PDB file of C-alpha atoms in Angstrom:
ATOM      1  CA  UNK A   1    -116.465-154.755 -26.356  1.00  0.00           C
ATOM      2  CA  UNK A   2    -119.075-157.384 -27.191  1.00  0.00           C
ATOM      3  CA  UNK A   3    -119.110-160.848 -25.599  1.00  0.00           C
ATOM      4  CA  UNK A   4    -121.530-163.755 -25.934  1.00  0.00           C
ATOM      5  CA  UNK A   5    -122.164-166.248 -23.130  1.00  0.00           C
ATOM      6  CA  UNK A   6    -124.305-169.393 -23.107  1.00  0.00           C
ATOM      7  CA  UNK A   7    -125.559-168.699 -19.580  1.00  0.00           C
ATOM      8  CA  UNK A   8    -129.324-169.078 -19.310  1.00  0.00           C
ATOM      9  CA  UNK A   9    -129.893-170.260 -15.719  1.00  0.00           C
ATOM     10  CA  UNK A  10    -130.128-167.500 -13.085  1.00  0.00           C
ATOM     11  CA  UNK A  11    -127.148-168.865 -11.124  1.00  0.00           C
ATOM     12  CA  UNK A  12    -124.977-168.953 -14.259  1.00  0.00           C
ATOM     13  CA  UNK A  13    -126.101-165.490 -15.276  1.00  0.00           C
ATOM     14  CA  UNK A  14    -125.347-164.028 -11.839  1.00  0.00           C
ATOM     15  CA  UNK A  15    -121.861-165.603 -11.794  1.00  0.00           C
ATOM     16  CA  UNK A  16    -121.102-164.303 -15.284  1.00  0.00           C
ATOM     17  CA  UNK A  17    -122.285-160.784 -14.532  1.00  0.00           C
ATOM     18  CA  UNK A  18    -120.444-160.588 -11.200  1.00  0.00           C
ATOM     19  CA  UNK A  19    -117.210-161.732 -12.878  1.00  0.00           C
ATOM     20  CA  UNK A  20    -117.719-159.259 -15.718  1.00  0.00           C
ATOM     21  CA  UNK A  21    -118.365-156.432 -13.243  1.00  0.00           C
ATOM     22  CA  UNK A  22    -115.141-157.246 -11.387  1.00  0.00           C
ATOM     23  CA  UNK A  23    -113.143-157.293 -14.637  1.00  0.00           C
ATOM     24  CA  UNK A  24    -114.753-154.335 -16.392  1.00  0.00           C
ATOM     25  CA  UNK A  25    -114.981-150.803 -15.070  1.00  0.00           C
ATOM     26  CA  UNK A  26    -117.185-149.404 -17.854  1.00  0.00           C
ATOM     27  CA  UNK A  27    -120.909-149.530 -18.308  1.00  0.00           C
ATOM     28  CA  UNK A  28    -122.324-153.062 -18.663  1.00  0.00           C
ATOM     29  CA  UNK A  29    -125.213-153.645 -21.061  1.00  0.00           C
ATOM     30  CA  UNK A  30    -126.846-157.081 -20.973  1.00  0.00           C
ATOM     31  CA  UNK A  31    -129.007-158.549 -23.724  1.00  0.00           C
ATOM     32  CA  UNK A  32    -130.728-161.668 -22.372  1.00  0.00           C
ATOM     33  CA  UNK A  33    -132.817-164.206 -24.236  1.00  0.00           C
ATOM     34  CA  UNK A  34    -134.769-166.445 -21.838  1.00  0.00           C
ATOM     35  CA  UNK A  35    -134.629-170.106 -22.846  1.00  0.00           C
ATOM     36  CA  UNK A  36    -137.847-172.137 -22.989  1.00  0.00           C
ATOM     37  CA  UNK A  37    -141.234-171.245 -21.554  1.00  0.00           C
ATOM     38  CA  UNK A  38    -141.156-174.062 -19.000  1.00  0.00           C
ATOM     39  CA  UNK A  39    -137.754-172.974 -17.676  1.00  0.00           C
ATOM     40  CA  UNK A  40    -138.786-169.317 -17.535  1.00  0.00           C
ATOM     41  CA  UNK A  41    -141.917-170.272 -15.601  1.00  0.00           C
ATOM     42  CA  UNK A  42    -140.046-172.564 -13.190  1.00  0.00           C
ATOM     43  CA  UNK A  43    -137.263-170.058 -12.500  1.00  0.00           C
ATOM     44  CA  UNK A  44    -139.291-166.852 -12.779  1.00  0.00           C
ATOM     45  CA  UNK A  45    -138.663-165.701  -9.189  1.00  0.00           C
ATOM     46  CA  UNK A  46    -134.949-166.478  -9.492  1.00  0.00           C
ATOM     47  CA  UNK A  47    -134.636-164.205 -12.533  1.00  0.00           C
ATOM     48  CA  UNK A  48    -136.041-161.177 -10.716  1.00  0.00           C
ATOM     49  CA  UNK A  49    -132.832-160.074  -8.984  1.00  0.00           C
ATOM     50  CA  UNK A  50    -130.168-161.433 -11.338  1.00  0.00           C
ATOM     51  CA  UNK A  51    -129.640-158.379 -13.525  1.00  0.00           C
ATOM     52  CA  UNK A  52    -129.068-155.736 -10.846  1.00  0.00           C
ATOM     53  CA  UNK A  53    -125.307-156.117 -11.364  1.00  0.00           C
ATOM     54  CA  UNK A  54    -125.688-154.689 -14.884  1.00  0.00           C
ATOM     55  CA  UNK A  55    -126.195-151.045 -15.703  1.00  0.00           C
ATOM     56  CA  UNK A  56    -128.794-151.729 -18.370  1.00  0.00           C
ATOM     57  CA  UNK A  57    -130.623-154.870 -19.504  1.00  0.00           C
ATOM     58  CA  UNK A  58    -132.590-155.724 -22.618  1.00  0.00           C
ATOM     59  CA  UNK A  59    -134.806-158.807 -22.591  1.00  0.00           C
ATOM     60  CA  UNK A  60    -135.679-160.450 -25.891  1.00  0.00           C
ATOM     61  CA  UNK A  61    -138.598-162.746 -26.474  1.00  0.00           C
ATOM     62  CA  UNK A  62    -138.291-166.247 -25.051  1.00  0.00           C
ATOM     63  CA  UNK A  63    -136.425-168.739 -27.222  1.00  0.00           C
ATOM     64  CA  UNK A  64    -139.040-171.489 -27.423  1.00  0.00           C
ATOM     65  CA  UNK A  65    -136.772-174.367 -28.511  1.00  0.00           C
ATOM     66  CA  UNK A  66    -139.836-176.133 -29.975  1.00  0.00           C
ATOM     67  CA  UNK A  67    -141.997-175.584 -26.872  1.00  0.00           C
ATOM     68  CA  UNK A  68    -145.483-174.154 -27.099  1.00  0.00           C
ATOM     69  CA  UNK A  69    -146.168-170.824 -25.435  1.00  0.00           C
ATOM     70  CA  UNK A  70    -147.451-170.839 -21.865  1.00  0.00           C
ATOM     71  CA  UNK A  71    -150.079-168.179 -21.249  1.00  0.00           C
ATOM     72  CA  UNK A  72    -148.725-165.343 -19.122  1.00  0.00           C
ATOM     73  CA  UNK A  73    -145.116-166.494 -19.421  1.00  0.00           C
ATOM     74  CA  UNK A  74    -143.324-164.011 -21.636  1.00  0.00           C
ATOM     75  CA  UNK A  75    -140.469-161.548 -21.560  1.00  0.00           C
ATOM     76  CA  UNK A  76    -142.715-158.506 -21.163  1.00  0.00           C
ATOM     77  CA  UNK A  77    -144.095-159.933 -17.905  1.00  0.00           C
ATOM     78  CA  UNK A  78    -140.606-160.937 -16.765  1.00  0.00           C
ATOM     79  CA  UNK A  79    -139.435-157.388 -17.473  1.00  0.00           C
ATOM     80  CA  UNK A  80    -142.291-156.013 -15.358  1.00  0.00           C
ATOM     81  CA  UNK A  81    -141.402-158.415 -12.547  1.00  0.00           C
ATOM     82  CA  UNK A  82    -137.771-157.325 -12.589  1.00  0.00           C
ATOM     83  CA  UNK A  83    -138.849-153.679 -12.432  1.00  0.00           C
ATOM     84  CA  UNK A  84    -141.080-154.451  -9.442  1.00  0.00           C
ATOM     85  CA  UNK A  85    -137.950-155.714  -7.672  1.00  0.00           C
ATOM     86  CA  UNK A  86    -136.406-152.256  -7.947  1.00  0.00           C
ATOM     87  CA  UNK A  87    -134.320-152.631 -11.108  1.00  0.00           C
ATOM     88  CA  UNK A  88    -135.779-150.080 -13.476  1.00  0.00           C
ATOM     89  CA  UNK A  89    -133.117-150.083 -16.195  1.00  0.00           C
ATOM     90  CA  UNK A  90    -134.568-153.124 -17.938  1.00  0.00           C
ATOM     91  CA  UNK A  91    -136.590-153.092 -21.143  1.00  0.00           C
ATOM     92  CA  UNK A  92    -138.182-155.665 -23.410  1.00  0.00           C
ATOM     93  CA  UNK A  93    -137.544-155.499 -27.149  1.00  0.00           C
ATOM     94  CA  UNK A  94    -138.943-158.303 -29.286  1.00  0.00           C
ATOM     95  CA  UNK A  95    -136.993-158.209 -32.520  1.00  0.00           C
ATOM     96  CA  UNK A  96    -133.259-158.643 -32.889  1.00  0.00           C
ATOM     97  CA  UNK A  97    -133.215-155.916 -35.541  1.00  0.00           C
ATOM     98  CA  UNK A  98    -134.800-153.463 -33.100  1.00  0.00           C
ATOM     99  CA  UNK A  99    -132.335-154.483 -30.386  1.00  0.00           C
ATOM    100  CA  UNK A 100    -129.394-153.826 -32.699  1.00  0.00           C
ATOM    101  CA  UNK A 101    -130.848-150.433 -33.648  1.00  0.00           C
ATOM    102  CA  UNK A 102    -131.351-149.626 -29.958  1.00  0.00           C
ATOM    103  CA  UNK A 103    -127.776-150.628 -29.135  1.00  0.00           C
ATOM    104  CA  UNK A 104    -126.437-148.545 -32.012  1.00  0.00           C
ATOM    105  CA  UNK A 105    -128.208-145.498 -30.593  1.00  0.00           C
ATOM    106  CA  UNK A 106    -127.476-146.221 -26.918  1.00  0.00           C
ATOM    107  CA  UNK A 107    -124.041-147.869 -26.659  1.00  0.00           C
ATOM    108  CA  UNK A 108    -120.884-145.803 -26.293  1.00  0.00           C
ATOM    109  CA  UNK A 109    -117.163-146.522 -26.569  1.00  0.00           C
ATOM    110  CA  UNK A 110    -116.068-148.188 -23.341  1.00  0.00           C
ATOM    111  CA  UNK A 111    -119.326-150.099 -22.874  1.00  0.00           C
ATOM    112  CA  UNK A 112    -119.239-153.832 -22.250  1.00  0.00           C
ATOM    113  CA  UNK A 113    -122.105-155.515 -24.099  1.00  0.00           C
ATOM    114  CA  UNK A 114    -122.834-159.108 -23.173  1.00  0.00           C
ATOM    115  CA  UNK A 115    -125.409-161.292 -24.874  1.00  0.00           C
ATOM    116  CA  UNK A 116    -126.662-164.149 -22.717  1.00  0.00           C
ATOM    117  CA  UNK A 117    -128.751-167.187 -23.534  1.00  0.00           C
ATOM    118  CA  UNK A 118    -128.848-170.688 -24.946  1.00  0.00           C
ATOM    119  CA  UNK A 119    -130.699-169.761 -28.121  1.00  0.00           C
ATOM    120  CA  UNK A 120    -129.664-167.626 -31.060  1.00  0.00           C
ATOM    121  CA  UNK A 121    -128.968-164.431 -29.110  1.00  0.00           C
ATOM    122  CA  UNK A 122    -125.372-164.407 -30.363  1.00  0.00           C
ATOM    123  CA  UNK A 123    -126.786-163.020 -33.611  1.00  0.00           C
ATOM    124  CA  UNK A 124    -127.466-159.692 -31.887  1.00  0.00           C
ATOM    125  CA  UNK A 125    -123.825-159.158 -30.956  1.00  0.00           C
ATOM    126  CA  UNK A 126    -122.680-160.228 -34.388  1.00  0.00           C
ATOM    127  CA  UNK A 127    -125.121-157.886 -36.144  1.00  0.00           C
ATOM    128  CA  UNK A 128    -124.176-155.015 -33.837  1.00  0.00           C
ATOM    129  CA  UNK A 129    -120.489-155.456 -34.630  1.00  0.00           C
ATOM    130  CA  UNK A 130    -121.186-155.643 -38.339  1.00  0.00           C
ATOM    131  CA  UNK A 131    -122.995-152.298 -38.193  1.00  0.00           C
ATOM    132  CA  UNK A 132    -120.850-150.383 -35.724  1.00  0.00           C
ATOM    133  CA  UNK A 133    -122.260-146.880 -35.346  1.00  0.00           C
ATOM    134  CA  UNK A 134    -118.850-145.607 -34.271  1.00  0.00           C
ATOM    135  CA  UNK A 135    -116.730-146.757 -37.197  1.00  0.00           C
ATOM    136  CA  UNK A 136    -112.973-146.406 -36.869  1.00  0.00           C
ATOM    137  CA  UNK A 137    -113.252-143.864 -34.040  1.00  0.00           C
ATOM    138  CA  UNK A 138    -114.872-146.459 -31.764  1.00  0.00           C
ATOM    139  CA  UNK A 139    -112.272-149.123 -32.525  1.00  0.00           C
ATOM    140  CA  UNK A 140    -109.408-146.673 -32.077  1.00  0.00           C
ATOM    141  CA  UNK A 141    -110.817-145.543 -28.710  1.00  0.00           C
ATOM    142  CA  UNK A 142    -111.204-149.173 -27.580  1.00  0.00           C
ATOM    143  CA  UNK A 143    -107.599-149.946 -28.543  1.00  0.00           C
ATOM    144  CA  UNK A 144    -106.300-146.896 -26.657  1.00  0.00           C
ATOM    145  CA  UNK A 145    -108.200-147.894 -23.527  1.00  0.00           C
ATOM    146  CA  UNK A 146    -106.269-151.149 -23.263  1.00  0.00           C
ATOM    147  CA  UNK A 147    -109.460-153.060 -22.572  1.00  0.00           C
ATOM    148  CA  UNK A 148    -109.940-156.453 -24.228  1.00  0.00           C
ATOM    149  CA  UNK A 149    -111.470-156.341 -27.680  1.00  0.00           C
TER     150      UNK A 149
END
């Protein structure tokens, strides 16, 4: 199952992930696109413990939304900060194409994949679904499980 959510503030993200965890018993994979350099800088500390509800998290590059880069504020550093807070199942992958390839290799039937962010992160979920590695077997397994599609 693949879901997209607009959540991009740590409080919104936490609420979404907690609700998803309560509703979904399978493995949860999060793909998060931080929104704006200024927001990432201002909320950096708040992001550090948000993703521990998920089983696995992928951070994309920051969606600039016309802002200029701020030195030292990037997803690789945010990923390192999250790891330092004890959550080691987080990685940074820059390109959407590489994220989709990673998901195709890593995701399994029964996984709940959620893309989060205010930018164009929805494209990852869409591309993943268009190139399902599982084909009909995956869809049939999902339908048998009774979980939402």
